[in-house]
Tab-separated table of C-alpha atoms in Angstrom:
chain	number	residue	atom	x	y	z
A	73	UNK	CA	119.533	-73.816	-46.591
A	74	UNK	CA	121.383	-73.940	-49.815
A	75	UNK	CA	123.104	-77.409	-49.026
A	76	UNK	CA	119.136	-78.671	-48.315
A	77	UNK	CA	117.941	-77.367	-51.321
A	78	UNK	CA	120.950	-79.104	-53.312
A	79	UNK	CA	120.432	-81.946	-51.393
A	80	UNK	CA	116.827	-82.309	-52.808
A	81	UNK	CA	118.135	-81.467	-56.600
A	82	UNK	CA	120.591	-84.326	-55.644
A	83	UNK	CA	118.343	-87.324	-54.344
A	84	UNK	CA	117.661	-90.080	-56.081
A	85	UNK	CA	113.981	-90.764	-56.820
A	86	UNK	CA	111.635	-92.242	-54.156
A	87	UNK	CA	110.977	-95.641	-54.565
A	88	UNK	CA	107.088	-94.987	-55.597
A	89	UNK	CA	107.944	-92.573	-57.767
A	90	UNK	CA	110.323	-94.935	-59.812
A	91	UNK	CA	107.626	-97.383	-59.574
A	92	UNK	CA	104.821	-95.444	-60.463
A	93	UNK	CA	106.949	-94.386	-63.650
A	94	UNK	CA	107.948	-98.510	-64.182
A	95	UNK	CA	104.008	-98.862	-64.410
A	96	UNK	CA	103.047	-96.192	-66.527
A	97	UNK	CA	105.884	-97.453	-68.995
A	98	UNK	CA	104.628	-100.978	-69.079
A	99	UNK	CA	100.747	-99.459	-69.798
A	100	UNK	CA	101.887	-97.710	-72.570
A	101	UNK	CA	104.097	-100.377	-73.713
A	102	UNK	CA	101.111	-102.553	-73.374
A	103	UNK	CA	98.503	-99.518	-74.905
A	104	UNK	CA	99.480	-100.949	-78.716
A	105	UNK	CA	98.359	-104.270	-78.470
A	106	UNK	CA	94.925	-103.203	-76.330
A	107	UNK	CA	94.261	-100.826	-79.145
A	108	UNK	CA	94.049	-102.873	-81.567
A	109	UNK	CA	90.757	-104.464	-79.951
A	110	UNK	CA	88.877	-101.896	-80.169
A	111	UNK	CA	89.783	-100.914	-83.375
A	112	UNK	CA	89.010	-104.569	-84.467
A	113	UNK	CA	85.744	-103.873	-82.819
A	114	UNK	CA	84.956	-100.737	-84.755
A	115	UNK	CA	85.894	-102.147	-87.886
A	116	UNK	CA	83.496	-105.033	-87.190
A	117	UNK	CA	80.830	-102.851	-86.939
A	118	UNK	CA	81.614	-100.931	-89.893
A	119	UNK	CA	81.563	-103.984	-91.576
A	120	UNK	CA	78.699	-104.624	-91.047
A	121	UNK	CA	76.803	-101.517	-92.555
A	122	UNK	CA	79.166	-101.739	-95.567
A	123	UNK	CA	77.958	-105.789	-96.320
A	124	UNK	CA	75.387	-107.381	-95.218
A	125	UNK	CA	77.151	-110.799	-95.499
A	126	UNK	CA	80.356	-108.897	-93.683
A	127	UNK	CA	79.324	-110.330	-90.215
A	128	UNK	CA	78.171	-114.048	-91.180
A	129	UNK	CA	79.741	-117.298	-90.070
A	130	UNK	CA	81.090	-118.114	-93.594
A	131	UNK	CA	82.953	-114.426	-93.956
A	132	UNK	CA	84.473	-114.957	-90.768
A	133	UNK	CA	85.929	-118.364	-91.431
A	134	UNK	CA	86.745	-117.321	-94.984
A	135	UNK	CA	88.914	-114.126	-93.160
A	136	UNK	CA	90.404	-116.979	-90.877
A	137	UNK	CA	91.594	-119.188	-93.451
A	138	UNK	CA	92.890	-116.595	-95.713
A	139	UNK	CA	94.865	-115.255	-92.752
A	140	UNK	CA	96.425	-118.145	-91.813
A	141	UNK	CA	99.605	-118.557	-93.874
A	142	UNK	CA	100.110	-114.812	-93.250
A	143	UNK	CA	99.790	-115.832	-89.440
A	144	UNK	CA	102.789	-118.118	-89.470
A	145	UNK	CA	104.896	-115.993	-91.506
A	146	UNK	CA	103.932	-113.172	-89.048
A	147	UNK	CA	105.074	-115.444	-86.402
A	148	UNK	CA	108.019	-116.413	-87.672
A	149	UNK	CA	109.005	-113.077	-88.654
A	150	UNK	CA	108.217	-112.022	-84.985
A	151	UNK	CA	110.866	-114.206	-83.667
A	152	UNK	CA	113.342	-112.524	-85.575
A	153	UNK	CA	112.399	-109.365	-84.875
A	154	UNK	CA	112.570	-110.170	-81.155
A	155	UNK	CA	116.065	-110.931	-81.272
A	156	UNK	CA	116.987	-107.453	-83.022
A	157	UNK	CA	117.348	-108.838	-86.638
A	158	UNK	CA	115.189	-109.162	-89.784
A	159	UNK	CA	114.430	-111.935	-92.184
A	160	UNK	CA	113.075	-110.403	-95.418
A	161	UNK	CA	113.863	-113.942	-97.428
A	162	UNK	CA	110.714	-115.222	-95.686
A	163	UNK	CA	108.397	-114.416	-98.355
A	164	UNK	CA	110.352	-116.440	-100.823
A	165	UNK	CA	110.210	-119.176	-98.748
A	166	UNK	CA	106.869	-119.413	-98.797
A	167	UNK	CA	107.116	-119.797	-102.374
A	168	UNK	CA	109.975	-122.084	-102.843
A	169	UNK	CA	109.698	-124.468	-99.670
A	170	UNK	CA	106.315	-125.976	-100.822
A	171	UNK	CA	107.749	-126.058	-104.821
A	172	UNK	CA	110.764	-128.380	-103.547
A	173	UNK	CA	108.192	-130.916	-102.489
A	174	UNK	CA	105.834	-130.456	-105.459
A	175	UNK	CA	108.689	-130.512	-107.655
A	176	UNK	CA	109.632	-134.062	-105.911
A	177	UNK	CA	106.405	-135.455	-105.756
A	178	UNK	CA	105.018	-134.803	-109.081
A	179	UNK	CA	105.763	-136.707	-112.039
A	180	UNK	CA	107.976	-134.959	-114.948
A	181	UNK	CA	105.129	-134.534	-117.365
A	182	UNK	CA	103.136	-132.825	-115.212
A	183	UNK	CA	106.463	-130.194	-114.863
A	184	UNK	CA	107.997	-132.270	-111.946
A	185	UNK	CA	111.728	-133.673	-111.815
A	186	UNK	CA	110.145	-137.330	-112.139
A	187	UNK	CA	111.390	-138.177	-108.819
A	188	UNK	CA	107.758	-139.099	-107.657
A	189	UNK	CA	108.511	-139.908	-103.843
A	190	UNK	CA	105.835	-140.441	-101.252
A	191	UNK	CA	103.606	-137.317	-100.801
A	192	UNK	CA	104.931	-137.984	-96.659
A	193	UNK	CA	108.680	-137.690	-97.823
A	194	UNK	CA	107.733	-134.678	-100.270
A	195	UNK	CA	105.971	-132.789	-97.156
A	196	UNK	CA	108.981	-133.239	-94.608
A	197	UNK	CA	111.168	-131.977	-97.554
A	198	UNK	CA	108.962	-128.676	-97.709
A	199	UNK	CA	109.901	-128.179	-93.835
A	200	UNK	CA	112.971	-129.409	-94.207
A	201	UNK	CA	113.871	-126.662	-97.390
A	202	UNK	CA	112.369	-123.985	-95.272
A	203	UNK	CA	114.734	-124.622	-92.303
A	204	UNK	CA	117.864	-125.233	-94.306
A	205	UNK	CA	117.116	-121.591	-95.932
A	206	UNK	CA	116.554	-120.416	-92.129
A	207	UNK	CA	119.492	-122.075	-91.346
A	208	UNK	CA	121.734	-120.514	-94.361
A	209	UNK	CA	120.909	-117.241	-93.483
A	210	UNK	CA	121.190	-117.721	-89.724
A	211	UNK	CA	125.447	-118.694	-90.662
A	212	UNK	CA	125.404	-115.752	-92.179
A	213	UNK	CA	124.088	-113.368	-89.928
A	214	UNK	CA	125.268	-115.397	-86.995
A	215	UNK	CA	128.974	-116.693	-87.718
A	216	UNK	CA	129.588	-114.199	-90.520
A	217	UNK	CA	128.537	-111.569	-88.522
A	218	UNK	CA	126.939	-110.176	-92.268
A	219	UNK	CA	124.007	-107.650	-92.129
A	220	UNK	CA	120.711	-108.934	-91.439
A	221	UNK	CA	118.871	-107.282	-93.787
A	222	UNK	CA	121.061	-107.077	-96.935
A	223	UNK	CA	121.840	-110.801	-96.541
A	224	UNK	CA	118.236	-111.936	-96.343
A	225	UNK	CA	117.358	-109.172	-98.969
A	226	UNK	CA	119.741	-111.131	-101.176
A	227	UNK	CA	118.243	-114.222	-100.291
A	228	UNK	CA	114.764	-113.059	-101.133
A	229	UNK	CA	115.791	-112.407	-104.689
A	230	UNK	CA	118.377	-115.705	-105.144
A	231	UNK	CA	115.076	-117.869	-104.178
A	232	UNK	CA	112.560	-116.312	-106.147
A	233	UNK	CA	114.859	-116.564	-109.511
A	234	UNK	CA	115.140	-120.346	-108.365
A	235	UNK	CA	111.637	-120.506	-107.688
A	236	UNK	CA	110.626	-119.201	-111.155
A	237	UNK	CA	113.811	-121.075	-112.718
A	238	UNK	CA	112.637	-124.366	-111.110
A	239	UNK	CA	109.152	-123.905	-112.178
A	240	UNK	CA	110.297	-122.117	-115.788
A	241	UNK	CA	107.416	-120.028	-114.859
A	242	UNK	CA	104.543	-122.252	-114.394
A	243	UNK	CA	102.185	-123.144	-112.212
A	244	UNK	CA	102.228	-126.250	-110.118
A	245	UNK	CA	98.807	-128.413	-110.017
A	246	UNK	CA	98.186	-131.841	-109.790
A	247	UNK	CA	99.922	-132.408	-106.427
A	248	UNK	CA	98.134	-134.998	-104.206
A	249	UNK	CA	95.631	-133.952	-101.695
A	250	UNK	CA	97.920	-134.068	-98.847
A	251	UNK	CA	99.253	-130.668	-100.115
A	252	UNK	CA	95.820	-129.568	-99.741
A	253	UNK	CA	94.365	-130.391	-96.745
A	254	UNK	CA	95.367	-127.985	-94.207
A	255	UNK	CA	93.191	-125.702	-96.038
A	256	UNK	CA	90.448	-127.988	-96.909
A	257	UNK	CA	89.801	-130.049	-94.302
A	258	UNK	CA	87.756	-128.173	-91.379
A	259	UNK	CA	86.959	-129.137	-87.522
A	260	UNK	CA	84.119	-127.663	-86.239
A	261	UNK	CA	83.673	-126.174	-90.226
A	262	UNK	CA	86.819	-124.104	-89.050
A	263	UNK	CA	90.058	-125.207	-91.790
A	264	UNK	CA	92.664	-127.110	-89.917
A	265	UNK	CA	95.016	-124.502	-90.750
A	266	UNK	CA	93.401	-122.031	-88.559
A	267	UNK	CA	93.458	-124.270	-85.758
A	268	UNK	CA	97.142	-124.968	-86.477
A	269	UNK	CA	97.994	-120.670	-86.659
A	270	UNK	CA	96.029	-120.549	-83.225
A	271	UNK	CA	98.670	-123.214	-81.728
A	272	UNK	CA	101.299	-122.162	-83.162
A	273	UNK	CA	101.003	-118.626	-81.390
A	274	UNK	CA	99.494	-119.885	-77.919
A	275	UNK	CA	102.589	-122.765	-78.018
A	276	UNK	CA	105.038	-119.898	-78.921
A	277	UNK	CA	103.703	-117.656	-76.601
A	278	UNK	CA	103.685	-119.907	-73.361
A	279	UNK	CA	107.364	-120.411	-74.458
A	280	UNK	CA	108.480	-116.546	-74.653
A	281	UNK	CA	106.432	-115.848	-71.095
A	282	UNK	CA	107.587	-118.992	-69.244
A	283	UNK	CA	110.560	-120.823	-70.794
A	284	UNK	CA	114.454	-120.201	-70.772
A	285	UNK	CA	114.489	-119.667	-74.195
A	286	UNK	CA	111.595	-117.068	-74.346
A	287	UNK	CA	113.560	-115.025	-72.380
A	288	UNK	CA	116.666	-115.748	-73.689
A	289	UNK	CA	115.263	-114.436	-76.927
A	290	UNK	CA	114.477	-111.066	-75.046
A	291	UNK	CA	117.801	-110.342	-73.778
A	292	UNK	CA	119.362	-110.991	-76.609
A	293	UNK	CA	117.170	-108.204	-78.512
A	294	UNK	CA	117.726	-106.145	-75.828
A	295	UNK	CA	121.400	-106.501	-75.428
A	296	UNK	CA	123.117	-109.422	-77.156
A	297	UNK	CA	126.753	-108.473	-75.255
A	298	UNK	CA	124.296	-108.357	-71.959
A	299	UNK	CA	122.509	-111.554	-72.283
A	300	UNK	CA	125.849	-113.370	-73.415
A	301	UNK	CA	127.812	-111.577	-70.274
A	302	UNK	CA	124.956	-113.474	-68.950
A	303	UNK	CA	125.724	-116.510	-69.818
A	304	UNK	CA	123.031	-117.322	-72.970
A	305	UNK	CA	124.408	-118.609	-75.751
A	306	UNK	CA	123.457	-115.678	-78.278
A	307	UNK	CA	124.758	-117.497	-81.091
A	308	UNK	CA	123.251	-120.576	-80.745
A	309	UNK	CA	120.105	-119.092	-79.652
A	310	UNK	CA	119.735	-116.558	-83.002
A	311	UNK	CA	120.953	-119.538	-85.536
A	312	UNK	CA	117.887	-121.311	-84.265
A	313	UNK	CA	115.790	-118.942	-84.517
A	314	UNK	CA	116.616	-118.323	-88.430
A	315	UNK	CA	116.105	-122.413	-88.880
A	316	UNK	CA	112.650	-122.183	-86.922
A	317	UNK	CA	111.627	-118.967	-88.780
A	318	UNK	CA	112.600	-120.826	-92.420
A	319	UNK	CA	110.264	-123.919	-90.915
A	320	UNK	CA	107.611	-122.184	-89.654
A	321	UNK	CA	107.702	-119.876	-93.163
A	322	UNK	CA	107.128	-123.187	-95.153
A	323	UNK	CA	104.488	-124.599	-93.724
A	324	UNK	CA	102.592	-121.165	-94.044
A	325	UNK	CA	103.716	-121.786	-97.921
A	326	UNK	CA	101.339	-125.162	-98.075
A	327	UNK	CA	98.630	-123.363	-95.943
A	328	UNK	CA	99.057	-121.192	-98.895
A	329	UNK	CA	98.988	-123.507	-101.399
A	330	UNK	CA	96.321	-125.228	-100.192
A	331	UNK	CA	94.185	-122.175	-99.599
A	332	UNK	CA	95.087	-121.115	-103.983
A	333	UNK	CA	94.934	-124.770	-104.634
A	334	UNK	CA	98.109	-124.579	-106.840
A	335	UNK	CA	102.158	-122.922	-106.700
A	336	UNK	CA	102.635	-120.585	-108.840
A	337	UNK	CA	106.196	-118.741	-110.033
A	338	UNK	CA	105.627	-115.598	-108.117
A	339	UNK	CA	103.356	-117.373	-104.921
A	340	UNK	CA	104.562	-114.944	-101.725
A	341	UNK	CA	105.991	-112.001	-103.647
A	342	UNK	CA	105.244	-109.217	-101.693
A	343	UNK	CA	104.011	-110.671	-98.844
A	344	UNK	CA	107.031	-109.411	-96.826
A	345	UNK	CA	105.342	-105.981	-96.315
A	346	UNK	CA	102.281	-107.315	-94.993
A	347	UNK	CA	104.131	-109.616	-92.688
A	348	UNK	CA	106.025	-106.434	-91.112
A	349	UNK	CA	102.645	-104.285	-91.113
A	350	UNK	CA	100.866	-107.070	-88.994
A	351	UNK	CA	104.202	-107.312	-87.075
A	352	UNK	CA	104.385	-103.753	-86.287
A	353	UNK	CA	100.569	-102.972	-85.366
A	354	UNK	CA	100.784	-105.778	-83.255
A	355	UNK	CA	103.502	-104.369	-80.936
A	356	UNK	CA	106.523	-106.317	-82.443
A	357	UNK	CA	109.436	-103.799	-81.856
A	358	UNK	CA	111.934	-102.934	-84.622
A	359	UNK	CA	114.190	-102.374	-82.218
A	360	UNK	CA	114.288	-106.007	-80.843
A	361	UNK	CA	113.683	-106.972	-76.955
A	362	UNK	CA	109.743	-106.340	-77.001
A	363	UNK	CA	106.432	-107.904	-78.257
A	364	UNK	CA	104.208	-110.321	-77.421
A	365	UNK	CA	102.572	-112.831	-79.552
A	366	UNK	CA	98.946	-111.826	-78.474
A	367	UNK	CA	99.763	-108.554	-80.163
A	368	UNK	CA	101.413	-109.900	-83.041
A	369	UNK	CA	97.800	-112.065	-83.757
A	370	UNK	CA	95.873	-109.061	-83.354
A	371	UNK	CA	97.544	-107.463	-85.974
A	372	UNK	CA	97.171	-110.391	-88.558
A	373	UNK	CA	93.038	-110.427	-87.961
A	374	UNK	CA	93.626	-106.522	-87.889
A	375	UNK	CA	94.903	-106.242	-91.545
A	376	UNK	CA	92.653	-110.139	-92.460
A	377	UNK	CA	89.296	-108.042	-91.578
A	378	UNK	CA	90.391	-104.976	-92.891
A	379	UNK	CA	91.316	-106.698	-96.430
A	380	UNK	CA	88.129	-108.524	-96.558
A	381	UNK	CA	86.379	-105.347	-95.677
A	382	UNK	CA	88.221	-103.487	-98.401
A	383	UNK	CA	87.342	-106.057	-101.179
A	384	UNK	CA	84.014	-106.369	-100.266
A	385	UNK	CA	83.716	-102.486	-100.869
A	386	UNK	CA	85.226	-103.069	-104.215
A	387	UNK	CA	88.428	-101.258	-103.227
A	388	UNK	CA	90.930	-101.887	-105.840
A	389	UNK	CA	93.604	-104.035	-104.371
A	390	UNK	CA	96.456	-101.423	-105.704
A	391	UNK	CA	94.893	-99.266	-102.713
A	392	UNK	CA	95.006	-101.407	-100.461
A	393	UNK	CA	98.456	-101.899	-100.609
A	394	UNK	CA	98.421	-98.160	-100.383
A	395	UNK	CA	96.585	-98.535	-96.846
A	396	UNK	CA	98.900	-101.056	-95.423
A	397	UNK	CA	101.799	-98.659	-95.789
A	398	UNK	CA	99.955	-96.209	-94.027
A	399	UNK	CA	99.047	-98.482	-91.763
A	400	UNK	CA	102.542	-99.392	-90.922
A	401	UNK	CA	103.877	-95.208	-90.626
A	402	UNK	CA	101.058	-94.962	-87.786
A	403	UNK	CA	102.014	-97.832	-86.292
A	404	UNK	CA	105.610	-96.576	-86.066
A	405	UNK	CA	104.770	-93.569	-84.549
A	406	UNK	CA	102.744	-94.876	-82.179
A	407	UNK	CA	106.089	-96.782	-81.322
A	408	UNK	CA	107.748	-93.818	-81.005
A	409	UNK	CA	104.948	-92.094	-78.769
A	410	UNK	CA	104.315	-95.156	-76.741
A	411	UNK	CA	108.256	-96.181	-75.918
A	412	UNK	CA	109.496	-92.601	-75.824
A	413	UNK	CA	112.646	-93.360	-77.616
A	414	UNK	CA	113.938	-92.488	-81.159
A	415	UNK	CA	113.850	-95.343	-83.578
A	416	UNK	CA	117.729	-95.927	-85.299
């Protein structure tokens, strides 16, 4: 009777039980990005009672296209994260990529370097800037084998003294309309930069649930000496991220210059911590391996309606700074509830 009674202690799970545990993993994997509906819900509502103008069709277009350039810095930022690094430099990128071209477009007495090329050239140069960063730091990371976030940390601060260096402080206007017009134009009175966020995510996301590469960039968060046992090219793989993250961060930069309608010396400082906040609420793990792009979204309208909620309460925009810190320590211990494992 003893030898039975080890026997049980012994035995490996039963199949149902291991999958009914799989499942309940998975739900409450999947429990922080359904959450966040809801609570995007509620905060409609409370919108609603707070201003009267909270819950009309120009509010809700005017929280869309101030959320946009966040969006594809969120995005970008995701794709790092899913890999297991960081990219704090992003920020600065939105700040310098669109300068470059302004800087080469505009003539030197309106603060320009007199180059004066075509407004076409001067836009690919904006992309082009932003993936050259991506692709510096991606060396790095990648061949140097250099921290992640101290390299990128020094790479935030190297590009905003060139950004304000370049500028000598100023702000940029006069820049043809070209520069503008993701944020001014509309379809369907929606800004064409909205409508480029939304395909941005749904193109990324068909590519992390269906494609080689999306799951390439899983295993590699997971377990880079895994997924290059396996045969992925982890290397290659994370270099290109960092060059599509740098891209993807400058062309947020003219969303955002188009929404301001000018480039100033300081344009994405600080936007870093509400990149990671949407990141994080949206189910983007720290960790790497995990997240999905639907839940990275939902956490940009997430922290969109609750800004525009806040200002239209007349919150002081020093708090809400305050509240998207908070926002970010519940989100990390809903990580740590929801995943059951310790965060290093």
């Amino acid at each position: 009777m003893a030898d039975t009674k080890a026997a049980r202690l012994t035995a490996p799970a039963a199949p149902d039980t291991r999958a009914a545990r799989t499942a309940r993993t998975v739900l409450l994997r999947r429990a922080r990005e359904l959450a966040l509906v809801p609570a995007l819900l509620l905060l409609l509502i409370l919108g609603a009672f707070v201003n009267d103008s909270f819950l009309t069709e120009r509010n809700i277009i005017s929280i869309l296209g101030a959320s946009a350039a966040l969006a594809m810095v969120v995005l970008a930022e995701s794709l790092v994260l899913i890999t297991g690094k960081f990219d704090l430099s992003l920020e600065s990128v939105v700040g310098i990529a669109p300068a470059v071209g302004a800087l080469l477009v505009l003539p030197a007495d309106k603060s320009g370097w007199g180059i004066q090329l075509p407004t076409g050239v001067a836009l690919l140069a904006v992309v082009v800037a932003g993936a050259a960063i991506g692709a510096v730091n991606g060396a790095l990371v990648v061949k140097l084998r250099l921290n992640a976030f101290i390299v990128t940390l020094a790479m935030l601060i190297v590009l905003r003294g060139t950004l304000v260096g370049a500028t000598e402080g100023k702000t940029l206007f006069g820049m043809p309309d070209a520069f503008f017009t993701l944020a001014t134009s509309t379809f369907l009175s929606v800004p064409l930069s909205v409508w480029l966020a939304a395909l941005a995510f749904a193109a990324t996301g068909l590519v992390l649930r269906h494609h080689r590469v999306g799951r390439a960039l899983y295993a590699i968060g997971g377990n880079a000496d895994a997924a290059r046992a396996a045969g992925i090219r982890v290397e290659r793989v994370m270099l290109g991220v960092f060059v599509v993250a740098g891209a993807l961060a400058a062309v947020g930069g003219i969303m955002q210059t188009g929404y301001v309608g000018a480039i100033s010396a300081n344009q994405g400082q600080n936007m870093i911590f509400t990149v990671f906040a949407a990141a994080v609420i949206g189910g983007i793990s720290l960790d790497g391996g995990k997240g999905t792009m639907v839940g990275a979204l939902t956490g940009v309208l997430l922290l969109g309606v609750v800004q525009n909620l806040l200002t239209l309460a007349q919150v002081p925009s020093f708090w809400i700074q305050a509240i998207y810190g908070g926002i970010i320590l519940v989100a990390l211990m809903i990580a740590r509830v929801t995943t059951g494992r310790a965060q290093d």
